[in-house]
Short mmCIF file of C-alpha atoms and ligand atoms in Angstrom, two decimals:
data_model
loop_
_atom_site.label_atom_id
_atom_site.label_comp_id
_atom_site.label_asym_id
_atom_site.label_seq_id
_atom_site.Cartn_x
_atom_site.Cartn_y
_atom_site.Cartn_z
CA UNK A 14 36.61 23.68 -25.38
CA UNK A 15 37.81 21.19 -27.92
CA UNK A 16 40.81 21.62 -29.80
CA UNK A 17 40.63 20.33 -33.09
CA UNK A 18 44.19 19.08 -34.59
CA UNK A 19 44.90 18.74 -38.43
CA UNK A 20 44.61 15.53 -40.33
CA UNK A 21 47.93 13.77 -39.69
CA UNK A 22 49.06 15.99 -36.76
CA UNK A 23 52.60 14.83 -35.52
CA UNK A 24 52.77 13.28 -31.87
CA UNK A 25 54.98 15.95 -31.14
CA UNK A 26 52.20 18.56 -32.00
CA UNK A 27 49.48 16.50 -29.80
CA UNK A 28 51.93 16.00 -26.45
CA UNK A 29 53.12 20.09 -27.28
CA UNK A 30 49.21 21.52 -27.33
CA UNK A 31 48.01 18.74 -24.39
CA UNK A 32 51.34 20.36 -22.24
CA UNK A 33 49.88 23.73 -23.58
CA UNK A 34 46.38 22.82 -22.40
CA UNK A 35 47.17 21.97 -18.94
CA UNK A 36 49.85 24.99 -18.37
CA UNK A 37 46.11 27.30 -18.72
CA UNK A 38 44.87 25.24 -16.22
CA UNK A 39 42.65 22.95 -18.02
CA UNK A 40 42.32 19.53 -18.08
CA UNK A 41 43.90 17.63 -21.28
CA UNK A 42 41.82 14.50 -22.51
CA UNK A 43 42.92 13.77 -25.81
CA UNK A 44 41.08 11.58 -28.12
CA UNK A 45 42.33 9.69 -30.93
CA UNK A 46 39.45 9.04 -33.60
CA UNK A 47 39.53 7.10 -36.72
CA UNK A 48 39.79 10.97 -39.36
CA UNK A 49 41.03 13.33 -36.34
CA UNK A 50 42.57 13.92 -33.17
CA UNK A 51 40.89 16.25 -30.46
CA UNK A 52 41.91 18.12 -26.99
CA UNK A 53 39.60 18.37 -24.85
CA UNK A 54 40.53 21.29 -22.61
CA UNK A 55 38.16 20.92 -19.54
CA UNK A 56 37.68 23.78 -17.51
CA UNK A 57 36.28 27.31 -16.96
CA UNK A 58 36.12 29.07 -20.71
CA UNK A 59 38.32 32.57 -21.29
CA UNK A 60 38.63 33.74 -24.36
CA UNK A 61 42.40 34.80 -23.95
CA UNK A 62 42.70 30.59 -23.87
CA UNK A 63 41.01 30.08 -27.31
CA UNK A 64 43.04 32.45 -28.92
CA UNK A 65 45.98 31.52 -27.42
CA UNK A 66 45.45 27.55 -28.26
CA UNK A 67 44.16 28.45 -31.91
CA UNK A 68 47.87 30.27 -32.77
CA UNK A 69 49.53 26.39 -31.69
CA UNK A 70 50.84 24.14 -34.02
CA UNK A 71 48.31 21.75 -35.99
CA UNK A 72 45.66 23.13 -34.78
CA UNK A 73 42.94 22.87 -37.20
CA UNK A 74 40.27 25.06 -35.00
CA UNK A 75 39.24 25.44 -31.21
CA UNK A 76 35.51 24.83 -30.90
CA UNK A 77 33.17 25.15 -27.62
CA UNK A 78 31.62 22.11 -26.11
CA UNK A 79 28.00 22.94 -25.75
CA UNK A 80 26.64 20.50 -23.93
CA UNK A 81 26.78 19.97 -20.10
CA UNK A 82 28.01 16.79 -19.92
CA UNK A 83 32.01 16.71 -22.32
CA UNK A 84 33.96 14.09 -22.49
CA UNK A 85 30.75 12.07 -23.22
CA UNK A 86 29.59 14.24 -25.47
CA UNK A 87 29.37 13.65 -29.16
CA UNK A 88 30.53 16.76 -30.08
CA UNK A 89 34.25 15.76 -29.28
CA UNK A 90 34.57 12.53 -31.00
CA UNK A 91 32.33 11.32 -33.96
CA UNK A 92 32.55 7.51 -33.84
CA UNK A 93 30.99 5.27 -30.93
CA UNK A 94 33.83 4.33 -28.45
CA UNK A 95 33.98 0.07 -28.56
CA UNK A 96 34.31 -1.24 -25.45
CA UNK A 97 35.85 -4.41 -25.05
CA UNK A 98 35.94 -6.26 -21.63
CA UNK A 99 37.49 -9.83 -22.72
CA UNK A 100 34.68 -11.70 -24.29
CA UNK A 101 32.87 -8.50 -24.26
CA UNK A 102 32.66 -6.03 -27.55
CA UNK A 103 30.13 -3.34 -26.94
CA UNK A 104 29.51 -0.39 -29.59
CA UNK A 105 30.92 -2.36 -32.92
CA UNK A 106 28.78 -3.69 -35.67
CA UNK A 107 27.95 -7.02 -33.54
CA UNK A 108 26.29 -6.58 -30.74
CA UNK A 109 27.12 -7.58 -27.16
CA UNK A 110 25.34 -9.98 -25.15
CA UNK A 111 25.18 -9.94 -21.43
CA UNK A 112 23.29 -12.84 -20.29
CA UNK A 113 22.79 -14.96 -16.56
CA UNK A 114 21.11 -14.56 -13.69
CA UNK A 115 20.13 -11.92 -11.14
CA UNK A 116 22.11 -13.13 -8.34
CA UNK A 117 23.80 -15.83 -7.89
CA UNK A 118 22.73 -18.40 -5.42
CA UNK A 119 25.14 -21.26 -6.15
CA UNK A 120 28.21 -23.24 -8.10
CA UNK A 121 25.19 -25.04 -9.78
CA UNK A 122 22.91 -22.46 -10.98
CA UNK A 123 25.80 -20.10 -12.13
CA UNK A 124 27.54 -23.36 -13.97
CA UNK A 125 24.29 -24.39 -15.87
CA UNK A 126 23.22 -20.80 -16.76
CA UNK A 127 26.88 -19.49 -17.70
CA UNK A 128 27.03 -23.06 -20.20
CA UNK A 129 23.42 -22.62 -21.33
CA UNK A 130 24.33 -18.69 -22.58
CA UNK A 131 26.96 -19.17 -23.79
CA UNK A 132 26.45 -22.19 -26.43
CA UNK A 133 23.26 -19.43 -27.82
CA UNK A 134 25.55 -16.68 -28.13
CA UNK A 135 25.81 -14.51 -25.15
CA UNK A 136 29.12 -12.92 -24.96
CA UNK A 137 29.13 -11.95 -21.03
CA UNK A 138 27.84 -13.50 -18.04
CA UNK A 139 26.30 -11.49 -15.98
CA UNK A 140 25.28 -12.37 -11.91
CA UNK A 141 24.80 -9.80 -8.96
CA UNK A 142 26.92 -11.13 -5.22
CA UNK A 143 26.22 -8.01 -4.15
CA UNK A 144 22.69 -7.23 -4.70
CA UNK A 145 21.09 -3.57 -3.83
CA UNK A 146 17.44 -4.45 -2.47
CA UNK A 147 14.59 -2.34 -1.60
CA UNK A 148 14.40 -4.77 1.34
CA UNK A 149 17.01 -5.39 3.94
CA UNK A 150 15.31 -8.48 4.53
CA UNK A 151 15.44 -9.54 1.01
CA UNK A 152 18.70 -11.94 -0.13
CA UNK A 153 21.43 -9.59 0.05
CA UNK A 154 23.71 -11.59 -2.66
CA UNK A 155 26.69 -14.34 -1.68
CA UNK A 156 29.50 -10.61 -1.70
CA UNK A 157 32.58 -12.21 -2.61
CA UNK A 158 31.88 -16.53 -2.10
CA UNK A 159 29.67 -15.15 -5.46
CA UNK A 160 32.37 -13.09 -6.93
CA UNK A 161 34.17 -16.77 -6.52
CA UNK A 162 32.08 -18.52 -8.25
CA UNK A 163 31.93 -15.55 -11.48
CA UNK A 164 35.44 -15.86 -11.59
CA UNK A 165 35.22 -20.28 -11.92
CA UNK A 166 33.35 -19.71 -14.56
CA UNK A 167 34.95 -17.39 -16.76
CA UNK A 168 37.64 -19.86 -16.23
CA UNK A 169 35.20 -22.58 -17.75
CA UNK A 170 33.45 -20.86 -20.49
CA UNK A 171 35.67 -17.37 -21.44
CA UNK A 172 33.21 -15.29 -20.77
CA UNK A 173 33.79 -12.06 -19.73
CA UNK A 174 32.06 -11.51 -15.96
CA UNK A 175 29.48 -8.32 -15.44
CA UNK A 176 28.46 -7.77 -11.89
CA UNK A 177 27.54 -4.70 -9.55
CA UNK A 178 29.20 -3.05 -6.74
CA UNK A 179 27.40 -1.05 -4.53
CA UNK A 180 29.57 0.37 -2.39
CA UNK A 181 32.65 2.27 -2.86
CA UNK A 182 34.73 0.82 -0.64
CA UNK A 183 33.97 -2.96 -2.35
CA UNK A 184 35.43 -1.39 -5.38
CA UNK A 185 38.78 -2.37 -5.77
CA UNK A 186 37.75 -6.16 -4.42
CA UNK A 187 35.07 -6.37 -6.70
CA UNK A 188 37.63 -5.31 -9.65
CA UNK A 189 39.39 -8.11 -8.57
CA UNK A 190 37.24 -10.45 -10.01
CA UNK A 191 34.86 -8.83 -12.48
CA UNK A 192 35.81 -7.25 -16.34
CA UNK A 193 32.64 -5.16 -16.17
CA UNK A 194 31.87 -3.06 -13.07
CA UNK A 195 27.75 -2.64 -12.99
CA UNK A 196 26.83 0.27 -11.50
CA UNK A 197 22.82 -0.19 -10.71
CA UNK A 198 20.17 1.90 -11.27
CA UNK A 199 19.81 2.97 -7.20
CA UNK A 200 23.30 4.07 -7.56
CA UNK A 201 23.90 5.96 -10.70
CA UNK A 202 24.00 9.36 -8.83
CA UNK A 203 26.30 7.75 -5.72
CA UNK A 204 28.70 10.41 -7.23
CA UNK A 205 31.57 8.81 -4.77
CA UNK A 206 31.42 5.42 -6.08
CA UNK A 207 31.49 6.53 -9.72
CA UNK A 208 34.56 8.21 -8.61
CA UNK A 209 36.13 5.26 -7.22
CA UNK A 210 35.16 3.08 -10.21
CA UNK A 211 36.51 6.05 -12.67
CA UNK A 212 40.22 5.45 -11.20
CA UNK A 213 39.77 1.70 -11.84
CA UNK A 214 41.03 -0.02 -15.21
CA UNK A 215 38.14 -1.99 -15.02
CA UNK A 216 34.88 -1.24 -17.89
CA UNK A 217 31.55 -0.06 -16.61
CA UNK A 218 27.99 -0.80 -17.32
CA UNK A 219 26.08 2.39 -15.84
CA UNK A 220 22.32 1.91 -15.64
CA UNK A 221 20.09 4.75 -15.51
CA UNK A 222 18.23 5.83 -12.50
CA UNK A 223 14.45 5.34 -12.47
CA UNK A 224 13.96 8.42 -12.14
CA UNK A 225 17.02 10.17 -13.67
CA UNK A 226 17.22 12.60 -16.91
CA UNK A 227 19.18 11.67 -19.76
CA UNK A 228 21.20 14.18 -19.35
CA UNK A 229 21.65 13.05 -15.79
CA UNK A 230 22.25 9.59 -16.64
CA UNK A 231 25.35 11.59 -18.68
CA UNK A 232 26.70 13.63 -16.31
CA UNK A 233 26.85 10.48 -14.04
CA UNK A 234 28.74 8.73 -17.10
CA UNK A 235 31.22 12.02 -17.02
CA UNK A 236 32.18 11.38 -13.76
CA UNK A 237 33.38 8.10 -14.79
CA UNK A 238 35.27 9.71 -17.63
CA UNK A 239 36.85 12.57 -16.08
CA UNK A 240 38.08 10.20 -13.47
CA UNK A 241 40.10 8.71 -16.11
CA UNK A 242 38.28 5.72 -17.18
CA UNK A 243 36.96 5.80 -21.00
CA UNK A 244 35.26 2.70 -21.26
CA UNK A 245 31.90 3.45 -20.11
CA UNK A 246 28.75 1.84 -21.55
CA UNK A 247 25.18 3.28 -20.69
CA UNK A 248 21.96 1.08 -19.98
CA UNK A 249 18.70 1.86 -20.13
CA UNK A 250 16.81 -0.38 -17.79
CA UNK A 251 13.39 1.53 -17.71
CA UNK A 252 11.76 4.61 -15.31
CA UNK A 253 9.50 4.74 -13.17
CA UNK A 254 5.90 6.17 -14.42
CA UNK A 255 2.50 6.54 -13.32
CA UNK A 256 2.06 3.01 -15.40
CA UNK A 257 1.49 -0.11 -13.22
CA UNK A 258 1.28 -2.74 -15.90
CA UNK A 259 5.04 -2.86 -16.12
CA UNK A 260 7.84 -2.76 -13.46
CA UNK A 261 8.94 -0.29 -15.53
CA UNK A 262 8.08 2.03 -18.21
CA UNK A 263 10.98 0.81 -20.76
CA UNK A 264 11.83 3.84 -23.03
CA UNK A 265 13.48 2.72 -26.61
CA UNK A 266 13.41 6.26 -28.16
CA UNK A 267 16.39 6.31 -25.35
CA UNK A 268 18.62 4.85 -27.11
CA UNK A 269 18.27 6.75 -30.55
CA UNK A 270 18.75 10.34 -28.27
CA UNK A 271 21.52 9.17 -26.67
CA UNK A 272 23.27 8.01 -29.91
CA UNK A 273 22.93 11.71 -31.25
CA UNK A 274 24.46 13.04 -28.09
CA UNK A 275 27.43 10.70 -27.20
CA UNK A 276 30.05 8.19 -28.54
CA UNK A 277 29.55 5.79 -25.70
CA UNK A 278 27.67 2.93 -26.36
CA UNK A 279 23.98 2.01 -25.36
CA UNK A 280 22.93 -1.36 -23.62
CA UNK A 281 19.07 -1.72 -23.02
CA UNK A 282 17.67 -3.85 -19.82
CA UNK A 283 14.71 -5.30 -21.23
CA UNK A 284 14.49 -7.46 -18.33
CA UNK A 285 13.95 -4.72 -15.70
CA UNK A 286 12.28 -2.80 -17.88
CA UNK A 287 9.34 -4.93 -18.40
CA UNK A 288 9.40 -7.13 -15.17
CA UNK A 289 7.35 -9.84 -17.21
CA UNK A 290 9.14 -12.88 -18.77
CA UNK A 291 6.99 -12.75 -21.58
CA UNK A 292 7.59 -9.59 -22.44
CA UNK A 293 11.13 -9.67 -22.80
CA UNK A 294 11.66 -11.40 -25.72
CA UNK A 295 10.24 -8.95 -28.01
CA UNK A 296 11.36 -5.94 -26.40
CA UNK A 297 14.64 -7.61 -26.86
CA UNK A 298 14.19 -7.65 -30.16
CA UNK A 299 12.68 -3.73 -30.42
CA UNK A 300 15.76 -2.56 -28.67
CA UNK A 301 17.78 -3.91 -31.13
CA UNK A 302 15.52 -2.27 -33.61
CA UNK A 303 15.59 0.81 -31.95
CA UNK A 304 19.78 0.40 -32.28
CA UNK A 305 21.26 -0.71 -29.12
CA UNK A 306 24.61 -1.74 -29.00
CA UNK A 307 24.25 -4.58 -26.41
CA UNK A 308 21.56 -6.45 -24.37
CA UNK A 309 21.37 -7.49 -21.00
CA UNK A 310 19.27 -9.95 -19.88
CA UNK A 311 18.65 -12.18 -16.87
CA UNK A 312 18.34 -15.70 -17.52
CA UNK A 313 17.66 -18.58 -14.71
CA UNK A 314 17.90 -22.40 -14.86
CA UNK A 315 14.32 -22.51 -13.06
CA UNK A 316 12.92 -18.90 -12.64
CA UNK A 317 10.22 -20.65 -10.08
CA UNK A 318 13.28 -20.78 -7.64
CA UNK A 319 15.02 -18.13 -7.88
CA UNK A 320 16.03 -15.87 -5.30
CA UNK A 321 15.98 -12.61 -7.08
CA UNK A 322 13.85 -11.25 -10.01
CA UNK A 323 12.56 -14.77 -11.23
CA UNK A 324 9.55 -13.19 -12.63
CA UNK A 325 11.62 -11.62 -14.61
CA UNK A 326 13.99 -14.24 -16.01
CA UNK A 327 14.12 -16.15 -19.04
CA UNK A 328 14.84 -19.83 -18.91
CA UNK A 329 17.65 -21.23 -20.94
CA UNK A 330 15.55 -22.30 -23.73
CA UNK A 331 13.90 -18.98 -23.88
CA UNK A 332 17.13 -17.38 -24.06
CA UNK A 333 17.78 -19.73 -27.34
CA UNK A 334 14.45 -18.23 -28.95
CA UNK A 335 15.20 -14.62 -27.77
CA UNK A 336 18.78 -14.51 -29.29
CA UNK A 337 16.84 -16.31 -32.35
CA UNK A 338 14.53 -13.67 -32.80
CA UNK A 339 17.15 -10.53 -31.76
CA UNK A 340 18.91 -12.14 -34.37
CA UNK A 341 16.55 -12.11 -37.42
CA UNK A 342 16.01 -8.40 -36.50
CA UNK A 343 19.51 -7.43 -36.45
CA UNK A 344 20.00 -8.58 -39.91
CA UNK A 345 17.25 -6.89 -40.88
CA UNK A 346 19.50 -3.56 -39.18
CA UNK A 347 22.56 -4.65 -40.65
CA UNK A 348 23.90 -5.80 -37.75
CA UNK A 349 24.89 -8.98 -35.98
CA UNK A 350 24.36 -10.58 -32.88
C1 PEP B 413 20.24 -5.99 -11.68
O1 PEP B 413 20.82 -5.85 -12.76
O2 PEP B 413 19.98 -7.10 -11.16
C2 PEP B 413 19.75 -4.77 -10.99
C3 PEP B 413 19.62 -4.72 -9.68
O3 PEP B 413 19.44 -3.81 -11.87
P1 PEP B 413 18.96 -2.28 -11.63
O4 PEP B 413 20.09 -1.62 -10.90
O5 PEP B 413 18.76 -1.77 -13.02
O6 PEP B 413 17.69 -2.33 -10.83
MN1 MN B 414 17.72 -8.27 -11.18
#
């Protein structure tokens, strides 16, 4: 249930119904919006509670949540949530920019790519140390001589560090050095480790599953919530489909559902999505179309070399021409990038 308080409800009124909430019970998240403030009351549904918590004080109405997934739900707060992670704004009117390479593989690639995306405009760096492979006897990632090297150069450039942990037990050192917590797509139903990360104070990027549902992909993201952590962003990094001429199959329409269904904000992969270099520019530029919030997108200094995703990657200078491009479209969306 969500109970709605009056415009201008005292503090005293929110703390009195959120004390009233949990003595059912029920779980108390309270969310402050820009017009209202709502309870949600998580928990099984009687109807002795809605009566009960419609007779309290400010209370403008108590209102089922109807949808599976609730704290993510849009049903319980109207705006999209902003997430901010240092350099990072995610969900405002400009749109965030996550941009580096898969892994990284050394002080040198990181320190070139991190100063190349960030003089066209990236606003995160993004780099995997711990790298989930469908091989075991593919580069596992540099674990935490990588994390390292993130953390030198957020100290050189001010941008905010993105990277994935696989593992629950890496969490808490992997917090240590990153502002975003990726959670990848092989992992966005490792129900444990978005536990772990849901205690942590640290943002998350949550990918979706190849072959997850949307409203998979949101129950995953409630997890997160209900956990304790709000700032959540979801990323749609393509599925897997019967279609071979792609990596993926990269879904836009994704991104318009999922605005209609929750306040968190939407990040599109095109670079797993496509698998093809030279297809990422102008799916780039279609997701921002199509109204995501933020990009992510792997850039290397020399794709030829790379030990991850290469194929994949956009050298520096095609980074300059896709943020070029994303922008003229996001104008054109009233937006800015
Ligand atoms: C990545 O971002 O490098 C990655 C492994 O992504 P995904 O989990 O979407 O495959
Ligand atoms: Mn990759």
């Amino acid at each position: 249930m969500i109970v709605v308080m009056k415009q201008g409800a005292s503090q005293a009124d929110i703390d009195h119904m959120t004390a009233r909430v949990e003595e059912l019970g029920l779980k108390a998240h309270v969310i402050v919006g820009t017009e209202r403030t709502v309870i949600a009351a998580i928990g099984e549904k009687r109807e002795a509670h809605k009566e009960s918590l419609e007779s309290g004080p400010s209370v403008a109405e108590v209102l089922p949540i109807l949808a599976p997934y609730k704290i993510a739900s849009r049903e319980i707060k109207q705006e999209t949530t902003v997430v901010v992670a240092g350099s990072l704004s995610v969900g405002g009117n400009r749109i965030g920019v996550i941009a580096g390479p898969c892994s990284v593989e050394s002080e040198e690639q990181l320190m070139t790519t991190a100063r190349a995306v960030k003089a066209a405009g990236a606003t995160a760096l993004r780099g995997g140390a711990f790298k989930p492979r469908t091989s075991p006897y593919s580069f596992q990632g540099m674990k935490e001589d990588g994390l390292k090297l993130l953390a030198t150069a957020r100290e050189e450039t001010g941008l905010a560090i993105v990277t994935e942990v696989v593992a629950a037990e890496d969490v808490s050192l992997v917090a240590r050095y990153a502002d975003v917590l990726q959670i990848g797509a092989r992992n966005m139903q490792n129900y444990r480790l978005l536990e772990a990360v849901g205690k942590t104070d640290r943002a998350v990027l949550l990918k979706r599953g190849p072959s997850a549902t949307l409203d998979e992909l949101l129950l995953a993201a409630e997890y997160i919530l209900d956990g304790g952590n709000p700032n959540v962003m979801l990323c749609e990094r393509g599925i897997r489909t019967f279609e071979s001429h792609t990596r993926f199959t990269l879904p836009l329409a994704t991104v318009i559902y999922l605005h209609g269904k929750t306040h968190l904000p939407i990040v599109v992969d095109p670079s797993h999505g496509t698998g093809h270099t030279y297809m990422v520019p102008q799916m780039a530029a279609a997701s921002v179309a199509a109204g995501a919030d933020g990009l992510i997108l792997e850039v290397h200094p020399e794709p030829e070399t790379a030990l991850s995703d290469g194929y994949q990657s956009l050298t520096p200078d095609q980074f300059v021409e896709t943020m070029e491009l994303c922008r003229r479209v996001a104008g054109a969306m009233n937006r800015e990038i």
